Structures are given as C-alpha cells and as structure tokens.
Short mmCIF file of C-alpha atoms in Angstrom, two decimals:
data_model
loop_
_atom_site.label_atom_id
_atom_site.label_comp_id
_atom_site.label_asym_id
_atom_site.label_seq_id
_atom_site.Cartn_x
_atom_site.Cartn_y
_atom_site.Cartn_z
CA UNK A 128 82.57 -223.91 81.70
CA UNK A 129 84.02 -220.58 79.71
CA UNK A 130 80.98 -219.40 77.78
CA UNK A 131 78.87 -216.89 76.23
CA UNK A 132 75.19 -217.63 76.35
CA UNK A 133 72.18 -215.87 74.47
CA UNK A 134 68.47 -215.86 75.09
CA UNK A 135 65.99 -216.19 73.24
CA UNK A 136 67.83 -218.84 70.87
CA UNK A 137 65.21 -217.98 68.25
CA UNK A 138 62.38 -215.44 67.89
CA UNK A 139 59.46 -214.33 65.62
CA UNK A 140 58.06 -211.18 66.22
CA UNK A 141 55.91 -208.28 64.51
CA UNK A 142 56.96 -205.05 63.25
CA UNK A 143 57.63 -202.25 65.93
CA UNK A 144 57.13 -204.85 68.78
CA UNK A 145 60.34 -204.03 71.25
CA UNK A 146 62.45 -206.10 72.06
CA UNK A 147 65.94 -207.36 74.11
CA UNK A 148 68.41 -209.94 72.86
CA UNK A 149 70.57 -210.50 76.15
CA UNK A 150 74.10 -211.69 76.47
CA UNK A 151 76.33 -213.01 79.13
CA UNK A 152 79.64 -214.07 79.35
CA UNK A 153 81.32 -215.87 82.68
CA UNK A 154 85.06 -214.99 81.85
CA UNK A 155 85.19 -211.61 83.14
CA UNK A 156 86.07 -210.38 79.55
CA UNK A 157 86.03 -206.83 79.17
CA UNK A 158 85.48 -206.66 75.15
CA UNK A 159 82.00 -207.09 74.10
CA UNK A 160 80.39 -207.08 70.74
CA UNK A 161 77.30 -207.92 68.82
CA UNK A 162 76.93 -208.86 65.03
CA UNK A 163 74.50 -209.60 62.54
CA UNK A 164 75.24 -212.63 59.79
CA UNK A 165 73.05 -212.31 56.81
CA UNK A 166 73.38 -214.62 53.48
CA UNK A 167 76.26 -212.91 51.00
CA UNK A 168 77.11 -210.13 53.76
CA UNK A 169 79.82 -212.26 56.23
CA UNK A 170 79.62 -211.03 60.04
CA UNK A 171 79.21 -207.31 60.17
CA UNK A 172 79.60 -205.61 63.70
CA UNK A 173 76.39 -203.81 65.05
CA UNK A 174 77.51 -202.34 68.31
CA UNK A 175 80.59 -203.10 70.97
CA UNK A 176 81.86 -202.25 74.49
CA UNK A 177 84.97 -202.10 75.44
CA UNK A 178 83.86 -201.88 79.39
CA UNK A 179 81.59 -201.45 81.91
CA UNK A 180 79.28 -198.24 80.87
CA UNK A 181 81.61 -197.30 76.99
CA UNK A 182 79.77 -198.53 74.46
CA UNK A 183 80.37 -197.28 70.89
CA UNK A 184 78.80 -198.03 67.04
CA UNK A 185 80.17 -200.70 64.98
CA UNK A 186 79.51 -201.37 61.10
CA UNK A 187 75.67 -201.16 60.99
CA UNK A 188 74.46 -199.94 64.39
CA UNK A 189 71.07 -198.14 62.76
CA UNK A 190 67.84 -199.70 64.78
CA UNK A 191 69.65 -200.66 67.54
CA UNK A 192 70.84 -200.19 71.35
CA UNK A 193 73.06 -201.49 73.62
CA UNK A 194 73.60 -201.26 77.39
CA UNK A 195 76.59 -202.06 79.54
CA UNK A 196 75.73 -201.83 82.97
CA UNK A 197 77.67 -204.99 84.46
CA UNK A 198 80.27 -206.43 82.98
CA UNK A 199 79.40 -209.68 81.88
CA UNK A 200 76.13 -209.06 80.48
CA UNK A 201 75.58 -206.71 76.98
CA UNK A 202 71.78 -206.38 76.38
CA UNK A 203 70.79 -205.40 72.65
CA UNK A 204 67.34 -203.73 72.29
CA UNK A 205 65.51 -203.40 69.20
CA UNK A 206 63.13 -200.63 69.81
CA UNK A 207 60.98 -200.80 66.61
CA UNK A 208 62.17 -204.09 64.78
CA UNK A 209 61.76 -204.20 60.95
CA UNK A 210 61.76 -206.60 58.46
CA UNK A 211 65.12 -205.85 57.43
CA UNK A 212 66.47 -207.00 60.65
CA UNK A 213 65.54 -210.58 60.30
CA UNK A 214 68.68 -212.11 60.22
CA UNK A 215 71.45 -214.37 62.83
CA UNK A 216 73.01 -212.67 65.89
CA UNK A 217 76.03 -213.28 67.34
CA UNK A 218 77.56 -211.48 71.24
CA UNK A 219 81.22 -211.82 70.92
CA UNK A 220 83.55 -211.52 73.96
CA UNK A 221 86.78 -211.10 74.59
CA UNK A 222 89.86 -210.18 77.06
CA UNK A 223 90.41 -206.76 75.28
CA UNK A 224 89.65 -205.52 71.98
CA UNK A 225 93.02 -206.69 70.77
CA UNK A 226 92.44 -210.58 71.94
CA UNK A 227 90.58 -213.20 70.40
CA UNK A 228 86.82 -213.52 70.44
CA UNK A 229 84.44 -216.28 71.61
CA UNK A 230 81.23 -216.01 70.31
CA UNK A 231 77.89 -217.38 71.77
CA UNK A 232 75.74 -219.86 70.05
CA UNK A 233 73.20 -217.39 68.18
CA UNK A 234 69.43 -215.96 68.02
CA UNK A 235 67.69 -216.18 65.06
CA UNK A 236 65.17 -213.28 64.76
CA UNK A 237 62.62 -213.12 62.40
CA UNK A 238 60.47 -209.80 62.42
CA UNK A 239 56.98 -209.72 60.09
CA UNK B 228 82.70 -201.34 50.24
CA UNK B 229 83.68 -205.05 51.23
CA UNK B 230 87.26 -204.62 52.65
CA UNK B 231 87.48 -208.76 53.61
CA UNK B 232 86.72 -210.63 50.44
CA UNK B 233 85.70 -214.49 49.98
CA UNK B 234 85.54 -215.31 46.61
CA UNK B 235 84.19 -218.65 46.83
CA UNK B 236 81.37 -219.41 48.39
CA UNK B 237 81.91 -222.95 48.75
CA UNK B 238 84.49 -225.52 48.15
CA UNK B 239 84.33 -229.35 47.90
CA UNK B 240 87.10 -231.30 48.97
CA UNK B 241 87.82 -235.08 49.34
CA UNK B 242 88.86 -236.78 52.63
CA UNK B 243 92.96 -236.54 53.16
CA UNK B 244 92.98 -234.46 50.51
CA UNK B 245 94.55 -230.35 50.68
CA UNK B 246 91.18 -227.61 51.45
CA UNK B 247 92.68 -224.22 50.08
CA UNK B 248 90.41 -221.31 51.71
CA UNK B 249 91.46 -218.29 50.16
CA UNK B 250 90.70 -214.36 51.34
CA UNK B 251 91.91 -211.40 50.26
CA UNK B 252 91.39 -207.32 51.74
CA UNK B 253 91.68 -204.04 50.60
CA UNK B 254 92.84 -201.99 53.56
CA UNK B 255 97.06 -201.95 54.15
CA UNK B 256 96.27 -201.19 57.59
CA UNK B 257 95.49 -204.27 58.77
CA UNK B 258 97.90 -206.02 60.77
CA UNK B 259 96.26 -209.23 62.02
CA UNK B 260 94.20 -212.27 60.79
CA UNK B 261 92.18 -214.45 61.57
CA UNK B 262 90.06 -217.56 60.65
CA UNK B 263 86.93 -218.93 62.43
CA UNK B 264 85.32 -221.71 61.50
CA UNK B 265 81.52 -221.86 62.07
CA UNK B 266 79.08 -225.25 62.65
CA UNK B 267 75.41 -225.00 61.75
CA UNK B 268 73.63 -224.12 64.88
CA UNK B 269 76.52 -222.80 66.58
CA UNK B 270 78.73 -219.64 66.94
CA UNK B 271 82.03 -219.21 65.41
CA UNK B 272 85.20 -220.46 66.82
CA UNK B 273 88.28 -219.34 66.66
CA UNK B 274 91.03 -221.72 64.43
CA UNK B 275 93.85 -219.84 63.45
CA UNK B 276 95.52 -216.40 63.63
CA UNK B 277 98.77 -215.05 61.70
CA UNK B 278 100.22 -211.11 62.81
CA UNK B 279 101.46 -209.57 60.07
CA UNK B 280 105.00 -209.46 60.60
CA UNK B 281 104.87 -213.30 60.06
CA UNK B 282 103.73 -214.59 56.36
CA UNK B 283 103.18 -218.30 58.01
CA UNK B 284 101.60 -220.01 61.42
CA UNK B 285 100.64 -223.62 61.48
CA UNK B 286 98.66 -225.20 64.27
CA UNK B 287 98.54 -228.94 63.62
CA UNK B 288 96.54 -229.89 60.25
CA UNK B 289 95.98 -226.13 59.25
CA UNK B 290 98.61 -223.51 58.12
CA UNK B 291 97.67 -219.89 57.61
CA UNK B 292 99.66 -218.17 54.53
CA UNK B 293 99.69 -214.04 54.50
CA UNK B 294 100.98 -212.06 51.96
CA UNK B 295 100.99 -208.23 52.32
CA UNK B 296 102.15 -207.70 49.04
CA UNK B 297 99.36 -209.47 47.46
CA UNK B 298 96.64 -208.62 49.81
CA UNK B 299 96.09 -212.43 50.17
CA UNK B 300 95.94 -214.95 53.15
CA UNK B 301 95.14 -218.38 52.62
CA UNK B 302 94.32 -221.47 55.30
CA UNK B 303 95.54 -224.74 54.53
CA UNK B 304 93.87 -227.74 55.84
CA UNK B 305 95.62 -231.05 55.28
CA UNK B 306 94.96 -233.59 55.93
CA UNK B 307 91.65 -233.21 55.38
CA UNK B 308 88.67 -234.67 57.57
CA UNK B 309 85.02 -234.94 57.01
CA UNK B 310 84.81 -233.55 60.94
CA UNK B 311 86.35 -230.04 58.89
CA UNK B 312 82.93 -229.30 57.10
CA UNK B 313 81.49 -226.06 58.19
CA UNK B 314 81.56 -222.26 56.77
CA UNK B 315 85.13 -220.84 57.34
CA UNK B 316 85.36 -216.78 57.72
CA UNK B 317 88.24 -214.80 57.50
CA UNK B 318 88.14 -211.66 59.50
CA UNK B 319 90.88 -209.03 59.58
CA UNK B 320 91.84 -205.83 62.00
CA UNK B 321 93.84 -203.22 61.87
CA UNK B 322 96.71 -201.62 64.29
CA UNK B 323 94.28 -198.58 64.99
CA UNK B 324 90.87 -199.92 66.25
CA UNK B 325 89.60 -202.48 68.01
CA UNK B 326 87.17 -203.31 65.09
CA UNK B 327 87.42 -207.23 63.43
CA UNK B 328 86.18 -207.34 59.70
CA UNK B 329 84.35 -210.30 58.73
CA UNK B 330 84.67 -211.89 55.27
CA UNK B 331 81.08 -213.37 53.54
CA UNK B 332 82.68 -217.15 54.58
CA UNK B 333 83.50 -220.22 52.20
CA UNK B 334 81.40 -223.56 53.13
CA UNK B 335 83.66 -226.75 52.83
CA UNK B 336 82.54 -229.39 52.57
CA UNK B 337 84.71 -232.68 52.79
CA UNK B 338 83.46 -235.96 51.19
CA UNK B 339 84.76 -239.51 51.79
#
C-alpha cells in the first residue's frame, strides 16, 4: 500500500530535550516536505527536499533540521524544542515539486 | 502576511444540500489550486485541483470555481453527504517555486 508513515504518532517532551520526528514514504517520490498545523495559522511549510541530499527552508524553518540521506525517508530534528513548537506535523510527499502531495497521518508534539 | 485566505472557519450544511467553501489569495503569481480535505486523526488528502488557465474542474459531486480576476476560488460540493464532514484547506502555488500555500481551513460539517 502507497503511503507515508510517521513515528512517534504523538509525543510529550520537556524543553531542550532533542529530538527526531521520522518520515518514510514507499513510492519512490522525490518531493519531500514537512509542515506544522497550528489553530488559526492553516498548514505552513517548515522545511522540504526536493532529492536525495538538497534540502532547503520553507515558511517557518527556525528550530528545526532536516536530513535527506535516502530517498524515502526525511528525518526532522528538533534540537532544543520549545514551547512554541507544540503543535501537529505533517511529512508530505510527492513525485516532484510540481505534483500532488500525500501527506502522512500526523505527530502531535507537545513540548513543556 | 496570509497570502491563502479562509474566511470562514466553519460552515454548516444540511444533507443533499449545496456546501460553498470559499478562498481567496493575494499573490497573481499563482497558477494552480488546490483543495484537501482533512479527517480528525488523519493527514490531508488531496480532492480537487483547477490550473489556472481553466476557471472550472468538476470531479463527481465537487466542482472547483477560479477566478483570477477576483482572486477567488470556490469548491462546490453537491450533493451533499454527512461522509463530507471534515476541515477543507485550500492551498495555492505559484509558476516559480515549488512551494504550496496553505489556507487556515473551513470545518463543514453536514447534518441530516
């Protein structure tokens, strides 16, 4: 089955504890992308890959990383969470930048 | 600056009845649309696109309306079912980057 799976699902944490939101996707897409939802704000892009090792900032990409070393997985790393990043993530994938996205089912982070 | 703009936050609509999601952006630069719709719990999927050289694309029950001049689109859902409940986002991109943006979302809701 086409999909794009995220681990944890949900996650509490503490402020400054690090820590890696992984992504994978089993359609050989070469678009990746991660976003944030948070209540009143829509989707807003935090970082995305267009392949294998090209990474580049989207909308809000402050307090966060991303690795692309294979091509179907697209790590994010919080390396000092905050409050202010409690909120819904999404990995997006997709054929090319140009082509539709499927998005994965979502982690919910909260950070104390 | 919000450049994808839901206006209302939620809309309640009876079953076989016309849902009107409206959306309107600031940017003339971009060229294609889209509409995801979004279940609690799970990530967004993709419904309905519209490029815009075309002012109308129907798939079925829901019909996509675009028009430049106005800065509007619009999704049509009719009939409507009480399976179409969920939050709705528009998202829009322009010729020149790879970049979707994401509107704030309209929840439907659709009552017997």
């Amino acid at each position: 089955e086409a999909q794009v799976t995220q681990n944890p699902r949900y996650l509490i944490t503490v402020t400054g504890k690090k820590l890696t939101v992984t992504c994978s996707q089993n359609m050989n897409h070469e678009y990746m992308s991660w976003y944030r939802q948070d209540p009143g704000l829509g989707l807003r892009q935090i970082y995305y890959s267009m392949n294998v090792e090209v990474t580049d900032k989207g909308d809000v990409p402050e307090g966060y990383k991303v690795s692309r070393k294979e091509k179907r997985n697209f790590p994010l790393i919080l390396e000092s969470p905050s409050p202010n990043q409690t909120s819904l993530y999404f990995c997006a994938s997709s054929l090319s930048g140009e082509e539709t996205q499927y998005f994965g089912p979502g982690t919910r982070l909260l950070v104390l | 600056d919000q450049q994808v703009k839901q206006n209302s936050p939620s809309l309640s609509v009876q079953e076989g009845r016309i849902s009107i999601l409206n959306c309107d952006y600031t940017n003339s630069m971009f060229d294609y649309f889209l509409w995801y719709k979004k279940y609690p719990a799970e990530g967004p999927t993709f419904l309905i696109s519209i490029s815009s050289i075309k002012d109308k694309n129907e798939d079925g029950r829901f019909t996509v309306f675009l028009n430049k001049s106005a800065k509007h689109l619009s999704l049509h859902i009719v009939p409507s079912q009480p399976g179409d409940s969920a939050v709705y986002f528009c998202a829009a991109r322009s010729y020149n980057t790879d970049k979707l943006i994401f509107g704030t979302g309209t929840r439907l809701q659709v009552f017997p």
